[in-house]
mmCIF file of C-alpha atoms and ligand atoms in Angstrom:
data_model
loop_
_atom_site.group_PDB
_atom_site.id
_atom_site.type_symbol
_atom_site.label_atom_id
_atom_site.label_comp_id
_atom_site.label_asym_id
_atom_site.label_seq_id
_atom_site.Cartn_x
_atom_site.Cartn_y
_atom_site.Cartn_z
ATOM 1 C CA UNK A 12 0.000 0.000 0.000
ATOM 2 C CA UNK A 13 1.307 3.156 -0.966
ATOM 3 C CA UNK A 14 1.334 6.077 1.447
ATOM 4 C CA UNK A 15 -1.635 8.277 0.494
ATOM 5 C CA UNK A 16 -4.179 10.560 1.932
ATOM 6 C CA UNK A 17 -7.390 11.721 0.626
ATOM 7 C CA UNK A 18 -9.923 14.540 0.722
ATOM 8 C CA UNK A 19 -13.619 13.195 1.200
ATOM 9 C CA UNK A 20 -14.701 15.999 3.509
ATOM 10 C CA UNK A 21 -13.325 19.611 4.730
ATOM 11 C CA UNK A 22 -12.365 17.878 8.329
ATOM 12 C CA UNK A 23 -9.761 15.022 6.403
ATOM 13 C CA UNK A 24 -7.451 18.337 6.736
ATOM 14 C CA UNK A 25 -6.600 20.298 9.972
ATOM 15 C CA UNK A 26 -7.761 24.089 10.195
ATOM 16 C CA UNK A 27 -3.601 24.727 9.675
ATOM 17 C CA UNK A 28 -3.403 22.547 6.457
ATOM 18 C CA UNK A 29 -6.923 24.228 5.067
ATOM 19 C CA UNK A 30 -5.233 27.544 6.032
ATOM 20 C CA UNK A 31 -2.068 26.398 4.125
ATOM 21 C CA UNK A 32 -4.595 25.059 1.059
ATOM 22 C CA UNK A 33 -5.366 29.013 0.844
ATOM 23 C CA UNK A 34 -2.234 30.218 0.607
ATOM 24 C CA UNK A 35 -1.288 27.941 -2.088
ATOM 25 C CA UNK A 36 -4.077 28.995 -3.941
ATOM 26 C CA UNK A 37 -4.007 32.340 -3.847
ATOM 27 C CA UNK A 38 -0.347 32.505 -4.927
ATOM 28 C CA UNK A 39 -1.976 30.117 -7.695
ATOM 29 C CA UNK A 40 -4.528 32.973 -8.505
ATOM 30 C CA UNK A 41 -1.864 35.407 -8.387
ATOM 31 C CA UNK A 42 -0.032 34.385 -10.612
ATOM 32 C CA UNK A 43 3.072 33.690 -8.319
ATOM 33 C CA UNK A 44 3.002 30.045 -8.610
ATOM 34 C CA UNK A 45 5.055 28.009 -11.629
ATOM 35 C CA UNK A 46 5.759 24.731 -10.206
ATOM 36 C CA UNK A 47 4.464 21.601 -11.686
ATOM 37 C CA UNK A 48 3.850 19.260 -8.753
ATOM 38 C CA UNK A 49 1.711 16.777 -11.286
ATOM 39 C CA UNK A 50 4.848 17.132 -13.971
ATOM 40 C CA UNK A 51 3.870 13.191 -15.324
ATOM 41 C CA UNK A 52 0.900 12.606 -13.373
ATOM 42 C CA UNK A 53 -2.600 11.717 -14.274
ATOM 43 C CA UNK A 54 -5.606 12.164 -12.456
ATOM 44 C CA UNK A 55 -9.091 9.922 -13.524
ATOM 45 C CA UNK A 56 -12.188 11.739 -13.361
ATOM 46 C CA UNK A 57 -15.273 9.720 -12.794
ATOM 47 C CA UNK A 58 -18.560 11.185 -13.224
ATOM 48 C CA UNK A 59 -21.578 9.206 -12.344
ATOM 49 C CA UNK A 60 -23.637 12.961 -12.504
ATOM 50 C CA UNK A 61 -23.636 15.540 -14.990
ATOM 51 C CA UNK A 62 -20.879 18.881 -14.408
ATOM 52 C CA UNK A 63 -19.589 21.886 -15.951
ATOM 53 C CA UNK A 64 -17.361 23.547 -13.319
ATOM 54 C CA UNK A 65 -15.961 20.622 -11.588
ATOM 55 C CA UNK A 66 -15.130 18.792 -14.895
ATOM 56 C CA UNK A 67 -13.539 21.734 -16.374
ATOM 57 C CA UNK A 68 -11.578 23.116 -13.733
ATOM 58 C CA UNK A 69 -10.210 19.863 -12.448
ATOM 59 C CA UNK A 70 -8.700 19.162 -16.110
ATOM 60 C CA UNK A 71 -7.632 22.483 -17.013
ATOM 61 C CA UNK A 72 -6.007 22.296 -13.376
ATOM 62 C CA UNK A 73 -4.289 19.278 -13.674
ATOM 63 C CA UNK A 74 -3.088 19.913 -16.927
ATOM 64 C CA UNK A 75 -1.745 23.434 -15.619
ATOM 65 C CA UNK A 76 0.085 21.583 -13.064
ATOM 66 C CA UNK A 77 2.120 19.388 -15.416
ATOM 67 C CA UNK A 78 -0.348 16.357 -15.637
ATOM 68 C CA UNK A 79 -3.028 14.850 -17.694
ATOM 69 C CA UNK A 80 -6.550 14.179 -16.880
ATOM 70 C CA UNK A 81 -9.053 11.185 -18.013
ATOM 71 C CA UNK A 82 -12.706 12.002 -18.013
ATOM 72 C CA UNK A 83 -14.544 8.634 -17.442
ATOM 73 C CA UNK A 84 -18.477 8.501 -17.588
ATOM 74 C CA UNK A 85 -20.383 5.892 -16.581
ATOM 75 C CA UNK A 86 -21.422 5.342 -20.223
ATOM 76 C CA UNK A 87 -18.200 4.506 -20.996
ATOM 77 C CA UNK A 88 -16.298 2.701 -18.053
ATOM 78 C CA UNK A 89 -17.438 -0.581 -16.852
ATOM 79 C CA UNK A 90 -18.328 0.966 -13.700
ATOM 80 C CA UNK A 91 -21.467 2.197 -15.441
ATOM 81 C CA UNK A 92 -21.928 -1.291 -16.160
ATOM 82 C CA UNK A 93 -22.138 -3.075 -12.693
ATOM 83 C CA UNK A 94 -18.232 -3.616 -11.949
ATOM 84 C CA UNK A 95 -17.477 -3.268 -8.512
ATOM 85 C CA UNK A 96 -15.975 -0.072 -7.128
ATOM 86 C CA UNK A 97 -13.415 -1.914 -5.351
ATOM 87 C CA UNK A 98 -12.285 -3.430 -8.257
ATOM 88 C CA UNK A 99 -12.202 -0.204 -10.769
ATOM 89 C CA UNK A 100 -10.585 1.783 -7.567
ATOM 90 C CA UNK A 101 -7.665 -1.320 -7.603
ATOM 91 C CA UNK A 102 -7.387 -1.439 -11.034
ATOM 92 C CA UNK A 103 -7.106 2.866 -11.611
ATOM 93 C CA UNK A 104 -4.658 2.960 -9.081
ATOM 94 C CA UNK A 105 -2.297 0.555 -11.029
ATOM 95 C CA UNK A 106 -2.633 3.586 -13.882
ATOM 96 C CA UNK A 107 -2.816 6.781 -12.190
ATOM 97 C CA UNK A 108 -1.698 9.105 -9.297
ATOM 98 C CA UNK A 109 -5.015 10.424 -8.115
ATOM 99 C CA UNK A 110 -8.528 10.028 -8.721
ATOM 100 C CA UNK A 111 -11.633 12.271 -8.396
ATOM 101 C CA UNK A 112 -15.364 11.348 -8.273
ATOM 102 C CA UNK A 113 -18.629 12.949 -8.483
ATOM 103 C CA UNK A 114 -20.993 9.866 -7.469
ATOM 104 C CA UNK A 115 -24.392 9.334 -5.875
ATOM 105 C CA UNK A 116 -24.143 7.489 -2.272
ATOM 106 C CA UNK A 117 -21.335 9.104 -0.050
ATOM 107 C CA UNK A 118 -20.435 5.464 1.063
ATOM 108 C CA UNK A 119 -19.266 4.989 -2.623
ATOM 109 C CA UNK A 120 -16.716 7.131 -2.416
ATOM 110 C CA UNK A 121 -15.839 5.970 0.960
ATOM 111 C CA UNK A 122 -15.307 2.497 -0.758
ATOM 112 C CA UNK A 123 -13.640 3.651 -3.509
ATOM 113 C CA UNK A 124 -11.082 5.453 -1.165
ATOM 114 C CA UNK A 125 -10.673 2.256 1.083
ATOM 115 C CA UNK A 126 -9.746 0.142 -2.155
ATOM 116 C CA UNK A 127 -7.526 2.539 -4.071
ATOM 117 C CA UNK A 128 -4.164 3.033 -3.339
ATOM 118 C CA UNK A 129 -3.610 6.225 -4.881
ATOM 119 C CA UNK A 130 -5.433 10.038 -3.396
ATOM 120 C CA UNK A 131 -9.633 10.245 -4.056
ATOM 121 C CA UNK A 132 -11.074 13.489 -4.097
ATOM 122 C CA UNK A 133 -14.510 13.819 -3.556
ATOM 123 C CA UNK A 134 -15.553 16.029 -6.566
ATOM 124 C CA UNK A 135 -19.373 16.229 -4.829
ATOM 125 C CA UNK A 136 -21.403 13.217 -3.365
ATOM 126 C CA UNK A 137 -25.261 13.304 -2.125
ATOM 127 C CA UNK A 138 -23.896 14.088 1.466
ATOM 128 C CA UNK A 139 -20.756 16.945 0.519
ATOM 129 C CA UNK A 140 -19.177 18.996 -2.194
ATOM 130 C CA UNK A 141 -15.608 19.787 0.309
ATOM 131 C CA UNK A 142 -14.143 21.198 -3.084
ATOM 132 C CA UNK A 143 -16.870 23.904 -3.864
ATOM 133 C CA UNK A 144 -17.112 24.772 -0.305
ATOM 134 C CA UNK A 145 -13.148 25.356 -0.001
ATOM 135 C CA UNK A 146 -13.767 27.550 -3.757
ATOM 136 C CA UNK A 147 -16.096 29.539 -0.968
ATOM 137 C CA UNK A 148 -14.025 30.415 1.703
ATOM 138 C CA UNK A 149 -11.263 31.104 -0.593
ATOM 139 C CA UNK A 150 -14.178 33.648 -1.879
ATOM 140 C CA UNK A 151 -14.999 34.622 1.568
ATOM 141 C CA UNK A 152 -11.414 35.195 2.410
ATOM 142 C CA UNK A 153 -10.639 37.309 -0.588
ATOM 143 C CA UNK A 154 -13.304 39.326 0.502
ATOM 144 C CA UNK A 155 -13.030 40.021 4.151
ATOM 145 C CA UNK A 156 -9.610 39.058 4.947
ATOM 146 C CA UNK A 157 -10.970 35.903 7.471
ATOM 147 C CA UNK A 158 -12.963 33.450 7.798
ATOM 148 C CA UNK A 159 -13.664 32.801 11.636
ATOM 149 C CA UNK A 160 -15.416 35.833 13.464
ATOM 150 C CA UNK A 161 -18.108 36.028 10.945
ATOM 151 C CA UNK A 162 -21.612 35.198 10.190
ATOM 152 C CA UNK A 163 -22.652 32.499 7.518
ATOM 153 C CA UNK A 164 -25.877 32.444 6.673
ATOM 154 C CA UNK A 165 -27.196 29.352 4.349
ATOM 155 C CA UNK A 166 -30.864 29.330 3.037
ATOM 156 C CA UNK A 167 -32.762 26.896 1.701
ATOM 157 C CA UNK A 168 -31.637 22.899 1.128
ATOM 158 C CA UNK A 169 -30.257 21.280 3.759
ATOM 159 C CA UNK A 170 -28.225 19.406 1.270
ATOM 160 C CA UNK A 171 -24.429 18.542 0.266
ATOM 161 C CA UNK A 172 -23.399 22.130 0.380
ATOM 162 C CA UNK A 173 -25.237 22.814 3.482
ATOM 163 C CA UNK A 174 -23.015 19.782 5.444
ATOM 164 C CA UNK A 175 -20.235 20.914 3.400
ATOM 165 C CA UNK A 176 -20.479 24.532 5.067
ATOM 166 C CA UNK A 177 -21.444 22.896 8.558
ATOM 167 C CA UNK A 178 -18.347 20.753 8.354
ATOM 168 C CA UNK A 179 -16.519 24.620 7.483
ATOM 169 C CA UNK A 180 -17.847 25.793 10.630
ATOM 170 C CA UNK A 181 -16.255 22.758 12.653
ATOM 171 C CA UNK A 182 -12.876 23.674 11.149
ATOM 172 C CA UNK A 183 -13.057 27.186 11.494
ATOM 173 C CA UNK A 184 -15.220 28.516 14.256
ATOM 174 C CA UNK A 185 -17.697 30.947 12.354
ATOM 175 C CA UNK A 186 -20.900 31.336 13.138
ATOM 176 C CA UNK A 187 -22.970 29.826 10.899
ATOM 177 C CA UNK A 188 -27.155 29.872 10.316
ATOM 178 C CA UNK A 189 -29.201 27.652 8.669
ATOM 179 C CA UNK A 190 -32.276 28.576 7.499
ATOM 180 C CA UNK A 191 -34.499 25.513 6.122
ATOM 181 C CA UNK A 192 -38.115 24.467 6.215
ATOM 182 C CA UNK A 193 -39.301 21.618 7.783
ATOM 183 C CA UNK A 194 -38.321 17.905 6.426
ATOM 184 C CA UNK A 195 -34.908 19.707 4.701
ATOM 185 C CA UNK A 196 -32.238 19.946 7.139
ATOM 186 C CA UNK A 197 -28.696 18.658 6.888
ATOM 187 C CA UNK A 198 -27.355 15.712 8.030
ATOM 188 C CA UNK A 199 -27.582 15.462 12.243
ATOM 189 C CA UNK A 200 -24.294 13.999 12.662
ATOM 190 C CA UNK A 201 -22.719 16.369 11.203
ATOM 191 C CA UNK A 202 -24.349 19.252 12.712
ATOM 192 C CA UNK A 203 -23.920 17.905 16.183
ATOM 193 C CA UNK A 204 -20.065 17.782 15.522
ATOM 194 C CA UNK A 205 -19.562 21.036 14.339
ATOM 195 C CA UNK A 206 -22.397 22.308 17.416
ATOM 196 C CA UNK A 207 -19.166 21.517 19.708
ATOM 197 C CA UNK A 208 -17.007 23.817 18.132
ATOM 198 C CA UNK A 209 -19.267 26.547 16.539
ATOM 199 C CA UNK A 210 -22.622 28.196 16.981
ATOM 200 C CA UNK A 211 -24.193 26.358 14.755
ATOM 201 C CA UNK A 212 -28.350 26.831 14.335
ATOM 202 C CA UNK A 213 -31.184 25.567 12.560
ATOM 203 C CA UNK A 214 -33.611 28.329 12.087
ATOM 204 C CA UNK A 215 -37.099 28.298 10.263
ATOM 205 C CA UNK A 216 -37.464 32.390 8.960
ATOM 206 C CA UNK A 217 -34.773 32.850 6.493
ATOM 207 C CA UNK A 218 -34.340 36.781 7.317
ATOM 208 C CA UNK A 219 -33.181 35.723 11.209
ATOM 209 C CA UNK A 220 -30.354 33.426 9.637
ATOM 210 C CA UNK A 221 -29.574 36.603 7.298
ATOM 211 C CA UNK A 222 -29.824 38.967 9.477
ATOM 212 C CA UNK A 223 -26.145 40.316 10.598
ATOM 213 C CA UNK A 224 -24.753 37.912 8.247
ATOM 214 C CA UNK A 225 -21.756 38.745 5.877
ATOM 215 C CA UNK A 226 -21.919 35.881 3.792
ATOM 216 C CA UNK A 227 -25.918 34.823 2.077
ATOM 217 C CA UNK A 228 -25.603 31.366 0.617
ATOM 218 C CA UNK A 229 -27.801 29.028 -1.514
ATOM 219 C CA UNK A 230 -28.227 26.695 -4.321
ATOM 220 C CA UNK A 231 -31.135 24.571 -5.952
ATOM 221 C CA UNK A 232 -33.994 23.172 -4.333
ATOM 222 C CA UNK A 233 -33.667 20.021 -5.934
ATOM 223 C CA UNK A 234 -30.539 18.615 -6.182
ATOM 224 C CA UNK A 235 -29.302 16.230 -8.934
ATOM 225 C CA UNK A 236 -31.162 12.920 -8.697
ATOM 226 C CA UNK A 237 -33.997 14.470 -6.807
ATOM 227 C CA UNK A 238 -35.213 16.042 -10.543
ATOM 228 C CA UNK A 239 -38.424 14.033 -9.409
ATOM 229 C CA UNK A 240 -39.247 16.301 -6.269
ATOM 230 C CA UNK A 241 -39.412 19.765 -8.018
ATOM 231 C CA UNK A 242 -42.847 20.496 -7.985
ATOM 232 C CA UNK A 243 -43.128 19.267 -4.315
ATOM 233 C CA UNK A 244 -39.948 20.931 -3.600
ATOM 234 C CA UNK A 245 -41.203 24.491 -4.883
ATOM 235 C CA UNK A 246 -44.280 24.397 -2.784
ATOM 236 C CA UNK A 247 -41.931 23.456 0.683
ATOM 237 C CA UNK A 248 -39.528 26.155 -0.323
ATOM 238 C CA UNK A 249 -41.838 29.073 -1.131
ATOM 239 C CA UNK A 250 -40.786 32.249 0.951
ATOM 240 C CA UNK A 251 -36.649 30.307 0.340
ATOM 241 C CA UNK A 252 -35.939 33.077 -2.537
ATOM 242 C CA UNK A 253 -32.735 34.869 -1.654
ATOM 243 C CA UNK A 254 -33.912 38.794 -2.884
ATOM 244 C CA UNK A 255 -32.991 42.250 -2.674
ATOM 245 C CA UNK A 256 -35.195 42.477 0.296
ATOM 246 C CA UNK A 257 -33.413 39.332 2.566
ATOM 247 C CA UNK A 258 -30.114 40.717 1.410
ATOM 248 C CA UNK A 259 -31.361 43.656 2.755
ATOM 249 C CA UNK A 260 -31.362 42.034 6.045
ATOM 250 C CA UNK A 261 -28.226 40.903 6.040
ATOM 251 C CA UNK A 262 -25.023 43.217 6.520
ATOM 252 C CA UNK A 263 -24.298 46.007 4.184
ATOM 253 C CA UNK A 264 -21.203 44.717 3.352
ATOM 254 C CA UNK A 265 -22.392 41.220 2.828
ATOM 255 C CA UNK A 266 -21.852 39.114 -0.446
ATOM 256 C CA UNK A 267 -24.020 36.628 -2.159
ATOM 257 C CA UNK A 268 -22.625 33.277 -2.891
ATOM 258 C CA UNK A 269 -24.001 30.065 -5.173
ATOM 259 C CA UNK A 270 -22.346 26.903 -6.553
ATOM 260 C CA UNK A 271 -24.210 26.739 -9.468
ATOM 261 C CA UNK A 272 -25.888 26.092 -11.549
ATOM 262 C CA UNK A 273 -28.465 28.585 -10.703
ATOM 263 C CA UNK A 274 -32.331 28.946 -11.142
ATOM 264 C CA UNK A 275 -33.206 32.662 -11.724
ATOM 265 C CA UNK A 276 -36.712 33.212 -10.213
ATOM 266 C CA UNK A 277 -36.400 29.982 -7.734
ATOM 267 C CA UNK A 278 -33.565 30.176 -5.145
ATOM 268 C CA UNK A 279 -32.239 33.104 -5.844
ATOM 269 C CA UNK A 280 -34.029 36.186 -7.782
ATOM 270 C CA UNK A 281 -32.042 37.819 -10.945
ATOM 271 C CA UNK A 282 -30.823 40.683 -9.501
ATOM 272 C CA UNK A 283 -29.446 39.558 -6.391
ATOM 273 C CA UNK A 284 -27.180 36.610 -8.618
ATOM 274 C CA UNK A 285 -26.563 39.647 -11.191
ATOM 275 C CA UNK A 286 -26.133 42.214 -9.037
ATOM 276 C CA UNK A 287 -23.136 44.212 -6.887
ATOM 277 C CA UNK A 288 -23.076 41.767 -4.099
ATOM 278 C CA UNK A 289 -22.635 38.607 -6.056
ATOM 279 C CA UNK A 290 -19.448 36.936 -5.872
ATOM 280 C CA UNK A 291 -20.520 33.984 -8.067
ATOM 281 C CA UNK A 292 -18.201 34.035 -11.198
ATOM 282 C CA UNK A 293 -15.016 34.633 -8.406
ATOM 283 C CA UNK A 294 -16.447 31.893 -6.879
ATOM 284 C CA UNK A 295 -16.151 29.787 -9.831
ATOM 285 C CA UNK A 296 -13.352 30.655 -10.389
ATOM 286 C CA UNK A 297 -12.241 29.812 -7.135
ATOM 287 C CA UNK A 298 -12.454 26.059 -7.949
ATOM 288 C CA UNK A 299 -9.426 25.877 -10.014
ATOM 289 C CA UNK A 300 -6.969 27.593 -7.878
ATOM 290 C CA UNK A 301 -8.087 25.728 -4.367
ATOM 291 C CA UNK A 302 -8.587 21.446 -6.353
ATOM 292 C CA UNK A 303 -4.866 22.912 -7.832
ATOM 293 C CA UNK A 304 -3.759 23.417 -3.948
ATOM 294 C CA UNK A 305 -5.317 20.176 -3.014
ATOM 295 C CA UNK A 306 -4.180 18.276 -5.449
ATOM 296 C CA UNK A 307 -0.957 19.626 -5.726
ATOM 297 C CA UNK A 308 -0.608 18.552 -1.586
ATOM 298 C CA UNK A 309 -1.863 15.488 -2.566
ATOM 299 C CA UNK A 310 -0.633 14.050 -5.801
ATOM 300 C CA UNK A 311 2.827 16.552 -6.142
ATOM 301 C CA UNK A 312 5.032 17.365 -3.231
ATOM 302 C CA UNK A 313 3.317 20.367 -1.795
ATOM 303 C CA UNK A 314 2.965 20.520 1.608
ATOM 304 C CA UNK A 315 0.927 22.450 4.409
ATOM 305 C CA UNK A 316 0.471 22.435 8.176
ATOM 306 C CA UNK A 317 2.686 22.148 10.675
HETATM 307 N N1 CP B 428 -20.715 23.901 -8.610
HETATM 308 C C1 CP B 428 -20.474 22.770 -9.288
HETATM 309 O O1 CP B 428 -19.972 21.782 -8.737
HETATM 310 O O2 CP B 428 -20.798 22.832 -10.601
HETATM 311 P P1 CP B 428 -20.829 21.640 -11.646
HETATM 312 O O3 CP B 428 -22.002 20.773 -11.278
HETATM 313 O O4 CP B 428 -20.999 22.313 -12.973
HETATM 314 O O5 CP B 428 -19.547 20.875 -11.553
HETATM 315 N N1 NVA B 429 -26.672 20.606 -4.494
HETATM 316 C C1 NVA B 429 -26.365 20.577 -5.898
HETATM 317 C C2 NVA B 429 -24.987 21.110 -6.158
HETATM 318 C C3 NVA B 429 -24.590 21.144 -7.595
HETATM 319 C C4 NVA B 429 -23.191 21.614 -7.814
HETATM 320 C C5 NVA B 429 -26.499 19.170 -6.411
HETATM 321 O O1 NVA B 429 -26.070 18.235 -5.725
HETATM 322 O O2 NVA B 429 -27.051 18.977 -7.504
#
């Protein structure tokens, strides 16, 4: 077994090694970084859901770093076709030095990371997206300089983005609200983990979560795979919208932030994702420099932390 770790969730690194994951990656954004930790490396991509973002930016970043990346779909690997994980995770890491999945069932991933022998980063499962929220903070730091002593305010889903930014708040100590109706909160263990380290609430009225909040956060009411439970979802999320008005509530200063894709009209209205307090296309951005940081601690010989 070669000596490996992995990134399934924001708490596989310590608060010091996310810290150092920023600094890496906004020399990266900067311009001030020319290394090539993947110089001969290739990463496999596996994507059992559709993406745009994560797709792109983890081959452009790879390739920026020195190395090569495979896009596998499940139309085309044998994975797609009933072959164990175990197996495909032994057999890619006999060809590769990292690989990266965007899969259904967190446990999947979990599997996939127990059999391979070489890094798995979790590219976004139905429990967490780690990557997109680390794009966040990266976004959140760029703005205010920090990213403890502050309020996060999430509304809507209690989904992978929302335990994503709950497992942020265990590393970092912010003070995060979530504001969710009834049926859609985020996963229990999680929250009662990160309750131990960081005031951490579930609240009902989404302008108490945004009120005195720096940071307004959503994404989709239905996630992928739940394209089924729109309808239903729209009627449990009416009153969810992030507008003018509930940035209003929030702090004067305070940005808006989404993973995308977005629905205009649903989650967030058009002139709160177009207008002056969005942060959305930095965000995106984002994603490159921080999976280059990780991946370049990961796969290359960066390092970070004490
Ligand atoms: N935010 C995000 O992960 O986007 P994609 O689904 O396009 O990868
Ligand atoms: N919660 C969304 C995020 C998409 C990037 C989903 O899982 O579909």
């Amino acid at each position: 077994m070669r000596e490996h770790r992995d990134f399934l969730a924001i708490p596989d690194f310590t608060t010091d090694e996310l810290y150092g994951v920023f600094d890496i990656a906004d020399r990266m954004r900067a311009g001030q970084y020319d290394k090539k930790p993947l110089n001969g490396k290739s990463l496999a991509m596996i994507f059992m859901k559709s993406s745009t973002r994560t797709r792109v930016s983890f081959e452009v970043g790879t390739y920026q770093l020195g190395g090569h990346a495979l896009f596998l779909s499940p139309r085309d690997v044998q994975l797609g076709r009933g072959e164990p994980i175990a197996d495909t995770a032994r057999v890619l890491s006999r060809y590769v030095d990292g690989i990266m999945i965007r899969t259904f069932a967190h446990q999947d991933i979990e599997e996939l990371a127990k059999y391979a022998d070489v890094p798995v980063i979790n590219g976004l499962t139905d429990l967490l997206h780690p990557c997109q929220v680390l794009a966040d903070l990266l976004t959140v730091r760029a703005e205010f300089g920090k990213i403890d002593k502050i309020k996060i305010a999430w509304i809507g889903d209690g989904n992978n983005m929302a335990n994503s930014w709950i497992n942020a708040a265990y590393r970092f100590g912010f003070d995060l609200d979530i504001a969710c109706p009834e049926g859609y909160e985020p996963a229990d263990h999680l929250l009662e983990r990160a309750q131990k380290h960081a005031k951490v609430r579930i609240v009902r009225d989404p302008a108490e979560a945004a009120e005195g909040s720096s940071v307004i956060n959503t994404d989709v009411w239905a996630s992928m795979g739940q394209e089924d439970e729109q309808k239903e979802r729209e009627r449990a999320f009416k009153g969810f919208t992030v507008s003018k008005k509930l940035m209003g509530v929030a702090e004067k200063t305070a940005i808006f932030l989404h993973c995308l894709p977005a629905h205009r009209g649903e989650e967030v209205s058009a002139d709160v994702i177009d207008g002056p307090q969005s942060r959305v296309w930095d965000e995106a951005e984002n994603r490159l420099h921080v999976q280059k940081a990780i991946m370049a601690v990961l796969m290359g010989q960066e390092s970070v932390g004490g």
